[in-house]
Amino acid sequence: MVYGVLRFINFAHGDVFMLGSFAGYFLSPLVNRFLAPQSYLGGLIVLALAMAICGGIGILIEFLAYRPLRKRPRLAVLITAIGVSLFIEYTCQNDHVFKAAPREFPNLIPSAIWHVGKLVIGSNQVIVFVVTILLLVLLTFIVQRTKVGIAMRAVAFNEQAAALMGINIDSIISFTFGLGSALAGAGGILFAMNYASIDPLMGVQTGLKAFVAAVLGGIGNLPGAALGGLILGVVETVASGIPGLSNYRDGIAYGILILILILRPAGLLGKWQPEKV
Amino acid sequence: MHSGAKRALFIAILAVIGISLCSGFFNRYYLGVVIDIGINIILAVSLNLIVGHTGQFSLGHAGFMAVGAYIAAKCTLVLQPTCPPWAQPFLFIAALAIGGLVAAIVGFAVGVPTLQLRGDYLAIVTLGFGEIIRVFFQTTETFGAATGLAGIPHWTNFGWAWGCAALTVFTVACIVNSTYGRGFIAVHDDEIAASAVGINPVRYKVTAFVVGAFFAGVAGGLYAHHKQFISPGGFDFLKSIDILVMVILGGMGRTAGVIIAAILLTILPEALRGFAEYRMILYSLMIIIIMIARPQGLFNFGRAAQTKV
Amino acid sequence: MTPLLKLANVTVRFGGLTAVSKLDFLLATDELAGLIGPNGAGKTTLFNLITGVYRPTEGDILFNGESIVGQRPDRITAHGVARTFQNIRLFGSMSVFDNVRAAFHLHIVSGISHALWRGRVFRDEEKAIAAQVMEMLELFHLGKFRDAPAKSLSYGDQRRLEIVRALATRPKLLLLDEPAAGMNASEKIELMKLIQFIKDKYKISVLLVEHDMQVVMGICERIVVLDYGLKIAEGPPAEVRRNPKVIEAYLGEELKIQN
């Protein structure tokens, strides 16, 4: 989504994801002072707050680091994004901040286990499903049905024309970043709920995989990104289960990407934008 | 200008050999850093050909370096026991050359499928290739898997490192500063216009990758015989970024600027060793500030900032 | 005699849009022809088809009797087709000199190994090329700008540079895409003289896409008119000017008053 509007890959996205997890880590005990620990309401509040915090961080990053580079060559913005990502990672690893050691993420919701036939499903996993679908529906609604969404799509299509139509480009870009970062934060919470351990570098591989998924589906294309994410997730999980292949897990994501891009240079659902000559 | 290049190379090689013979007098630590500089110059100048001159976003250069390092190290480790001392320099050259050649083949394998891709897609794919290479070495027992290869003989000295650096600079500079070489820059500026004047963008992109990968491979081989130990972790995405920052700082396409940037960015982490904790934080902050304040690079005097990348 | 350029039944479709439809067109050697039509008629698309940027959905394009459909643009340039672009596409980071020098690419022997070895062959060739580049720049009054960045030239000079660059490939056919765009009256007269000069000196055919009627009617020996991808008229300027279909395409149908 951010790519669609801004035409650049935000390398710091994975780190906002990480910050979301940490936000949840610190917010959970706070929320537990007012509510019973491990309640759905508590979990929801933590999620909402973490998303808000991450949204704010995203807007801040955009304002400080990317806005000055709006008109600059693409590679420059890409490198800056990498710089921001490294900055966040190393600052968080510092002993005065989060320290590098992993921490255990608290249980946000009551843990329950259901048996459906041969499947064993935990409440944390179900929540991931439910929240993801809800957020995707919400996102689609915002992008397709609201005024802000139309403005976002206009800016994505043609920034100059959108400005001429009275759209405040700066606000829209900030909003897009905020929205994207909030979602990343949500991703961080959901991830932490299922994988329990969090550390400052957890966003690196996940962030890269997110781009792979987005590019796979045709970057700038929301349904494509969702499809890409799904495919990538399934393939990786299946590969981890196959002995002999599990070591190559990290490489598989990239392997698929390269394969798909060779066959379809614009991604699975992407539109090939031929250059007007 | 044209014949001056060979003369310059000759003098450079002589100077390098001369200094190398005296290297026993230098402090071991500083000598190590200077050798690191030489290796980084090779890496930066070779990446510059791909990114700066030809305009291809390549975020996986460390992968080529890894290939060169592992192949060269493996050659040496396997053949060294049976190699008489007088033949060792030849074994070293052979190992470096083979490492470079295999890296060049990998460069070809990366360059060809990515021909259609632009900008960010290309960036992610080259990053992907770099990661795949790293994962490959991480899982292959012959190359030590996650533990890497140790016990590599310390054959890299000032002479080898800087001699190869001189050769790299000579090669890239000579290639680019010719009518043939204008093709790279034409492809960088405007692929369609380049085609319209008879320049085949495919040929140039692939050539850039192959030549760039070759020298990165040589640098990798030198690196392996300098640190005496290599592991997959040392050739990851961050290493690729390190090299890319040198190219960007040096002004993308300005060979002289890129060399200066390589020197500075090798010395900087060493100089900041005292601030170990804050070193990377400062480094990343520096990247951000430089990109905002002076994206055409620190050493890009007099050349107009690129309008299109 | 084989025509230099022949388009036979050329059609190109982009999704649902037919940009060029069943076009037949011949261009002889040493001919100066114009291609006109309202905006969106398919003129630049036709250029892109000839130069290999687009591939025709149907039909064939022959250059000197040989089909060039499906060939890469740089191969087509090697056959002898050169072009300029509607929105000037110079090599922005290179100097004026290098922009032209890059176009000599097709006619050099020195490749990568020569560039490295820097022997006699290389040095002599580079010297010869430098001399030829300067000769062309001087001929077109761009000599004094030789080391200036190509982007720093005035608009008119940039257009001229693009033409010089195209000529450096030693074409047999030169395609000019709206060369008079953005020019004032006196610049247009200079341009007309320039095109005539090029045709006479280099003995090449020129195909011109242009909106400016003064330029087109002034120098073209033959004019082809396109509208919505179809050829609606062809002939010498005087004839085309009077053709009712052409007038209709530009000015619209006469209003029929009901009553």
PDB file of C-alpha atoms in Angstrom, chain C residues 6-189:
ATOM      1  CA  LYS C   6       7.202  -0.951 -46.557  1.00  0.00           C
ATOM      2  CA  LEU C   7       4.341  -1.429 -44.155  1.00  0.00           C
ATOM      3  CA  ALA C   8       1.907  -4.088 -45.239  1.00  0.00           C
ATOM      4  CA  ASN C   9      -1.463  -4.366 -43.539  1.00  0.00           C
ATOM      5  CA  VAL C  10      -0.013  -3.366 -40.204  1.00  0.00           C
ATOM      6  CA  THR C  11      -2.341  -3.480 -37.243  1.00  0.00           C
ATOM      7  CA  VAL C  12      -1.536  -3.060 -33.585  1.00  0.00           C
ATOM      8  CA  ARG C  13      -3.928  -3.564 -30.734  1.00  0.00           C
ATOM      9  CA  PHE C  14      -3.398  -2.740 -27.089  1.00  0.00           C
ATOM     10  CA  GLY C  15      -6.017  -4.626 -25.152  1.00  0.00           C
ATOM     11  CA  GLY C  16      -9.279  -3.295 -26.531  1.00  0.00           C
ATOM     12  CA  LEU C  17      -7.764  -0.347 -28.335  1.00  0.00           C
ATOM     13  CA  THR C  18      -6.754  -0.589 -31.980  1.00  0.00           C
ATOM     14  CA  ALA C  19      -4.062   2.054 -32.294  1.00  0.00           C
ATOM     15  CA  VAL C  20      -3.153   1.389 -35.906  1.00  0.00           C
ATOM     16  CA  SER C  21      -5.400  -0.442 -38.329  1.00  0.00           C
ATOM     17  CA  LYS C  22      -4.561  -2.198 -41.593  1.00  0.00           C
ATOM     18  CA  LEU C  23      -1.979   0.313 -42.618  1.00  0.00           C
ATOM     19  CA  ASP C  24      -0.260   0.098 -45.981  1.00  0.00           C
ATOM     20  CA  PHE C  25       2.562   2.480 -46.548  1.00  0.00           C
ATOM     21  CA  LEU C  26       5.589   2.755 -48.795  1.00  0.00           C
ATOM     22  CA  LEU C  27       8.591   4.997 -48.529  1.00  0.00           C
ATOM     23  CA  ALA C  28      11.216   5.182 -51.258  1.00  0.00           C
ATOM     24  CA  THR C  29      14.907   5.928 -50.842  1.00  0.00           C
ATOM     25  CA  ASP C  30      15.723   9.610 -50.850  1.00  0.00           C
ATOM     26  CA  GLU C  31      12.173  10.660 -50.073  1.00  0.00           C
ATOM     27  CA  LEU C  32      10.979  13.217 -47.562  1.00  0.00           C
ATOM     28  CA  ALA C  33       7.530  12.310 -46.333  1.00  0.00           C
ATOM     29  CA  GLY C  34       5.272  13.653 -43.632  1.00  0.00           C
ATOM     30  CA  LEU C  35       2.876  11.866 -41.310  1.00  0.00           C
ATOM     31  CA  ILE C  36       0.072  13.964 -39.949  1.00  0.00           C
ATOM     32  CA  GLY C  37      -3.186  13.494 -38.133  1.00  0.00           C
ATOM     33  CA  PRO C  38      -5.052  14.652 -35.067  1.00  0.00           C
ATOM     34  CA  ASN C  39      -3.760  13.760 -31.624  1.00  0.00           C
ATOM     35  CA  GLY C  40      -4.116  10.107 -30.835  1.00  0.00           C
ATOM     36  CA  ALA C  41      -4.218   9.164 -34.505  1.00  0.00           C
ATOM     37  CA  GLY C  42      -1.405   6.679 -34.077  1.00  0.00           C
ATOM     38  CA  LYS C  43       1.545   8.580 -35.492  1.00  0.00           C
ATOM     39  CA  THR C  44       4.054   8.003 -32.699  1.00  0.00           C
ATOM     40  CA  THR C  45       2.716   4.469 -32.377  1.00  0.00           C
ATOM     41  CA  LEU C  46       3.672   3.971 -35.987  1.00  0.00           C
ATOM     42  CA  PHE C  47       7.194   5.173 -35.250  1.00  0.00           C
ATOM     43  CA  ASN C  48       7.353   2.792 -32.322  1.00  0.00           C
ATOM     44  CA  LEU C  49       6.238  -0.040 -34.585  1.00  0.00           C
ATOM     45  CA  ILE C  50       8.867   0.733 -37.192  1.00  0.00           C
ATOM     46  CA  THR C  51      11.647   1.003 -34.613  1.00  0.00           C
ATOM     47  CA  GLY C  52      10.664  -2.189 -32.844  1.00  0.00           C
ATOM     48  CA  VAL C  53       9.471  -0.724 -29.561  1.00  0.00           C
ATOM     49  CA  TYR C  54       6.059  -2.207 -30.254  1.00  0.00           C
ATOM     50  CA  ARG C  55       5.337  -5.363 -32.167  1.00  0.00           C
ATOM     51  CA  PRO C  56       2.498  -5.332 -34.705  1.00  0.00           C
ATOM     52  CA  THR C  57      -0.426  -7.611 -33.903  1.00  0.00           C
ATOM     53  CA  GLU C  58      -0.881  -8.227 -37.613  1.00  0.00           C
ATOM     54  CA  GLY C  59       0.930  -7.340 -40.795  1.00  0.00           C
ATOM     55  CA  ASP C  60       4.530  -6.960 -41.765  1.00  0.00           C
ATOM     56  CA  ILE C  61       7.143  -4.235 -41.812  1.00  0.00           C
ATOM     57  CA  LEU C  62       9.943  -4.495 -44.333  1.00  0.00           C
ATOM     58  CA  PHE C  63      13.076  -2.449 -44.456  1.00  0.00           C
ATOM     59  CA  ASN C  64      15.066  -2.758 -47.653  1.00  0.00           C
ATOM     60  CA  GLY C  65      13.014  -5.795 -48.496  1.00  0.00           C
ATOM     61  CA  GLU C  66      13.758  -7.570 -45.229  1.00  0.00           C
ATOM     62  CA  SER C  67      11.184  -8.069 -42.498  1.00  0.00           C
ATOM     63  CA  ILE C  68      12.106  -6.336 -39.270  1.00  0.00           C
ATOM     64  CA  VAL C  69       9.101  -7.432 -37.220  1.00  0.00           C
ATOM     65  CA  GLY C  70      10.081  -8.914 -33.884  1.00  0.00           C
ATOM     66  CA  GLN C  71      13.630  -7.630 -33.990  1.00  0.00           C
ATOM     67  CA  ARG C  72      15.116  -5.697 -31.096  1.00  0.00           C
ATOM     68  CA  PRO C  73      15.190  -1.925 -31.458  1.00  0.00           C
ATOM     69  CA  ASP C  74      18.964  -1.799 -31.469  1.00  0.00           C
ATOM     70  CA  ARG C  75      19.082  -4.372 -34.286  1.00  0.00           C
ATOM     71  CA  ILE C  76      16.656  -2.270 -36.288  1.00  0.00           C
ATOM     72  CA  THR C  77      18.869   0.757 -35.778  1.00  0.00           C
ATOM     73  CA  ALA C  78      21.757  -1.338 -37.034  1.00  0.00           C
ATOM     74  CA  HIS C  79      19.792  -1.957 -40.237  1.00  0.00           C
ATOM     75  CA  GLY C  80      19.665   1.784 -40.756  1.00  0.00           C
ATOM     76  CA  VAL C  81      16.615   3.233 -39.024  1.00  0.00           C
ATOM     77  CA  ALA C  82      17.232   6.120 -36.652  1.00  0.00           C
ATOM     78  CA  ARG C  83      14.758   8.259 -34.753  1.00  0.00           C
ATOM     79  CA  THR C  84      14.188  11.171 -32.480  1.00  0.00           C
ATOM     80  CA  PHE C  85      11.578  11.271 -29.741  1.00  0.00           C
ATOM     81  CA  GLN C  86       8.547  13.392 -29.074  1.00  0.00           C
ATOM     82  CA  ASN C  87       9.801  14.179 -25.584  1.00  0.00           C
ATOM     83  CA  ILE C  88      13.498  14.634 -26.154  1.00  0.00           C
ATOM     84  CA  ARG C  89      15.445  11.672 -24.824  1.00  0.00           C
ATOM     85  CA  LEU C  90      19.023  12.681 -24.519  1.00  0.00           C
ATOM     86  CA  PHE C  91      21.531  10.939 -22.282  1.00  0.00           C
ATOM     87  CA  GLY C  92      21.162  13.310 -19.388  1.00  0.00           C
ATOM     88  CA  SER C  93      24.311  12.611 -17.451  1.00  0.00           C
ATOM     89  CA  MET C  94      26.580  12.769 -20.485  1.00  0.00           C
ATOM     90  CA  SER C  95      28.083  15.740 -22.251  1.00  0.00           C
ATOM     91  CA  VAL C  96      26.992  16.879 -25.687  1.00  0.00           C
ATOM     92  CA  PHE C  97      30.095  15.260 -27.140  1.00  0.00           C
ATOM     93  CA  ASP C  98      29.447  11.928 -25.468  1.00  0.00           C
ATOM     94  CA  ASN C  99      25.809  11.860 -26.519  1.00  0.00           C
ATOM     95  CA  VAL C 100      26.919  11.791 -30.131  1.00  0.00           C
ATOM     96  CA  ARG C 101      29.899   9.579 -29.396  1.00  0.00           C
ATOM     97  CA  ALA C 102      27.648   6.952 -27.853  1.00  0.00           C
ATOM     98  CA  ALA C 103      25.754   6.775 -31.129  1.00  0.00           C
ATOM     99  CA  PHE C 104      28.896   5.768 -33.005  1.00  0.00           C
ATOM    100  CA  HIS C 105      28.630   2.535 -31.165  1.00  0.00           C
ATOM    101  CA  LEU C 106      27.319   0.581 -34.118  1.00  0.00           C
ATOM    102  CA  HIS C 107      30.320   1.331 -36.217  1.00  0.00           C
ATOM    103  CA  ILE C 108      33.210   0.603 -33.911  1.00  0.00           C
ATOM    104  CA  VAL C 109      35.400  -2.411 -33.892  1.00  0.00           C
ATOM    105  CA  SER C 110      36.759  -1.958 -30.393  1.00  0.00           C
ATOM    106  CA  GLY C 111      35.001  -3.924 -27.754  1.00  0.00           C
ATOM    107  CA  ILE C 112      35.771  -4.598 -24.149  1.00  0.00           C
ATOM    108  CA  SER C 113      39.114  -6.262 -24.767  1.00  0.00           C
ATOM    109  CA  HIS C 114      40.308  -3.392 -26.905  1.00  0.00           C
ATOM    110  CA  ALA C 115      39.253  -0.939 -24.230  1.00  0.00           C
ATOM    111  CA  LEU C 116      41.410  -2.800 -21.762  1.00  0.00           C
ATOM    112  CA  TRP C 117      44.416  -3.399 -23.943  1.00  0.00           C
ATOM    113  CA  ARG C 118      44.436   0.140 -25.310  1.00  0.00           C
ATOM    114  CA  GLY C 119      46.546  -0.805 -28.250  1.00  0.00           C
ATOM    115  CA  ARG C 120      46.997   0.890 -31.587  1.00  0.00           C
ATOM    116  CA  VAL C 121      43.622  -0.243 -32.975  1.00  0.00           C
ATOM    117  CA  PHE C 122      41.773   1.210 -30.008  1.00  0.00           C
ATOM    118  CA  ARG C 123      43.619   4.497 -29.902  1.00  0.00           C
ATOM    119  CA  ASP C 124      43.345   5.141 -33.621  1.00  0.00           C
ATOM    120  CA  GLU C 125      39.666   4.357 -33.607  1.00  0.00           C
ATOM    121  CA  GLU C 126      38.955   6.595 -30.628  1.00  0.00           C
ATOM    122  CA  LYS C 127      40.803   9.420 -32.348  1.00  0.00           C
ATOM    123  CA  ALA C 128      38.856   8.897 -35.559  1.00  0.00           C
ATOM    124  CA  ILE C 129      35.563   8.855 -33.701  1.00  0.00           C
ATOM    125  CA  ALA C 130      36.433  11.994 -31.773  1.00  0.00           C
ATOM    126  CA  ALA C 131      37.203  13.749 -35.045  1.00  0.00           C
ATOM    127  CA  GLN C 132      33.952  12.609 -36.635  1.00  0.00           C
ATOM    128  CA  VAL C 133      31.925  13.643 -33.590  1.00  0.00           C
ATOM    129  CA  MET C 134      33.453  17.115 -33.633  1.00  0.00           C
ATOM    130  CA  GLU C 135      32.863  17.392 -37.357  1.00  0.00           C
ATOM    131  CA  MET C 136      29.182  16.657 -36.922  1.00  0.00           C
ATOM    132  CA  LEU C 137      28.828  18.955 -33.930  1.00  0.00           C
ATOM    133  CA  GLU C 138      30.494  21.812 -35.816  1.00  0.00           C
ATOM    134  CA  LEU C 139      28.332  21.194 -38.864  1.00  0.00           C
ATOM    135  CA  PHE C 140      25.215  21.634 -36.761  1.00  0.00           C
ATOM    136  CA  HIS C 141      26.552  24.559 -34.758  1.00  0.00           C
ATOM    137  CA  LEU C 142      26.872  22.625 -31.518  1.00  0.00           C
ATOM    138  CA  GLY C 143      30.659  22.480 -31.482  1.00  0.00           C
ATOM    139  CA  LYS C 144      31.073  25.087 -28.797  1.00  0.00           C
ATOM    140  CA  PHE C 145      28.922  23.059 -26.411  1.00  0.00           C
ATOM    141  CA  ARG C 146      30.989  19.927 -26.713  1.00  0.00           C
ATOM    142  CA  ASP C 147      31.734  19.430 -23.037  1.00  0.00           C
ATOM    143  CA  ALA C 148      28.557  20.937 -21.648  1.00  0.00           C
ATOM    144  CA  PRO C 149      26.060  18.596 -20.017  1.00  0.00           C
ATOM    145  CA  ALA C 150      23.425  17.736 -22.593  1.00  0.00           C
ATOM    146  CA  LYS C 151      20.679  18.901 -20.261  1.00  0.00           C
ATOM    147  CA  SER C 152      22.090  22.406 -20.053  1.00  0.00           C
ATOM    148  CA  LEU C 153      21.373  23.189 -23.703  1.00  0.00           C
ATOM    149  CA  SER C 154      18.440  25.293 -24.783  1.00  0.00           C
ATOM    150  CA  TYR C 155      15.370  23.422 -25.957  1.00  0.00           C
ATOM    151  CA  GLY C 156      16.046  24.072 -29.618  1.00  0.00           C
ATOM    152  CA  ASP C 157      19.671  23.024 -29.271  1.00  0.00           C
ATOM    153  CA  GLN C 158      18.631  19.858 -27.486  1.00  0.00           C
ATOM    154  CA  ARG C 159      16.356  18.943 -30.351  1.00  0.00           C
ATOM    155  CA  ARG C 160      19.160  19.573 -32.777  1.00  0.00           C
ATOM    156  CA  LEU C 161      21.518  17.464 -30.683  1.00  0.00           C
ATOM    157  CA  GLU C 162      19.044  14.609 -30.725  1.00  0.00           C
ATOM    158  CA  ILE C 163      18.936  14.792 -34.503  1.00  0.00           C
ATOM    159  CA  VAL C 164      22.735  14.841 -34.715  1.00  0.00           C
ATOM    160  CA  ARG C 165      22.874  11.839 -32.414  1.00  0.00           C
ATOM    161  CA  ALA C 166      20.445   9.980 -34.642  1.00  0.00           C
ATOM    162  CA  LEU C 167      22.531  10.839 -37.698  1.00  0.00           C
ATOM    163  CA  ALA C 168      25.653   9.504 -36.037  1.00  0.00           C
ATOM    164  CA  THR C 169      24.273   6.000 -36.405  1.00  0.00           C
ATOM    165  CA  ARG C 170      24.578   6.450 -40.188  1.00  0.00           C
ATOM    166  CA  PRO C 171      20.960   5.699 -40.942  1.00  0.00           C
ATOM    167  CA  LYS C 172      19.280   5.227 -44.265  1.00  0.00           C
ATOM    168  CA  LEU C 173      15.963   6.332 -42.806  1.00  0.00           C
ATOM    169  CA  LEU C 174      15.507   9.087 -40.262  1.00  0.00           C
ATOM    170  CA  LEU C 175      12.298   9.277 -38.272  1.00  0.00           C
ATOM    171  CA  LEU C 176      11.653  12.676 -36.702  1.00  0.00           C
ATOM    172  CA  ASP C 177       8.927  12.842 -34.077  1.00  0.00           C
ATOM    173  CA  GLU C 178       7.487  16.354 -33.840  1.00  0.00           C
ATOM    174  CA  PRO C 179      10.815  18.140 -34.258  1.00  0.00           C
ATOM    175  CA  ALA C 180       9.141  21.542 -34.463  1.00  0.00           C
ATOM    176  CA  ALA C 181       7.311  21.226 -31.146  1.00  0.00           C
ATOM    177  CA  GLY C 182       7.808  24.256 -28.978  1.00  0.00           C
ATOM    178  CA  MET C 183       9.593  26.281 -31.628  1.00  0.00           C
ATOM    179  CA  ASN C 184       8.848  29.835 -32.718  1.00  0.00           C
ATOM    180  CA  ALA C 185       8.434  30.925 -36.332  1.00  0.00           C
ATOM    181  CA  SER C 186      12.072  31.641 -37.110  1.00  0.00           C
ATOM    182  CA  GLU C 187      13.251  28.454 -35.401  1.00  0.00           C
ATOM    183  CA  LYS C 188      10.811  26.517 -37.559  1.00  0.00           C
ATOM    184  CA  ILE C 189      12.266  28.018 -40.710  1.00  0.00           C
TER     185      ILE C 189
END
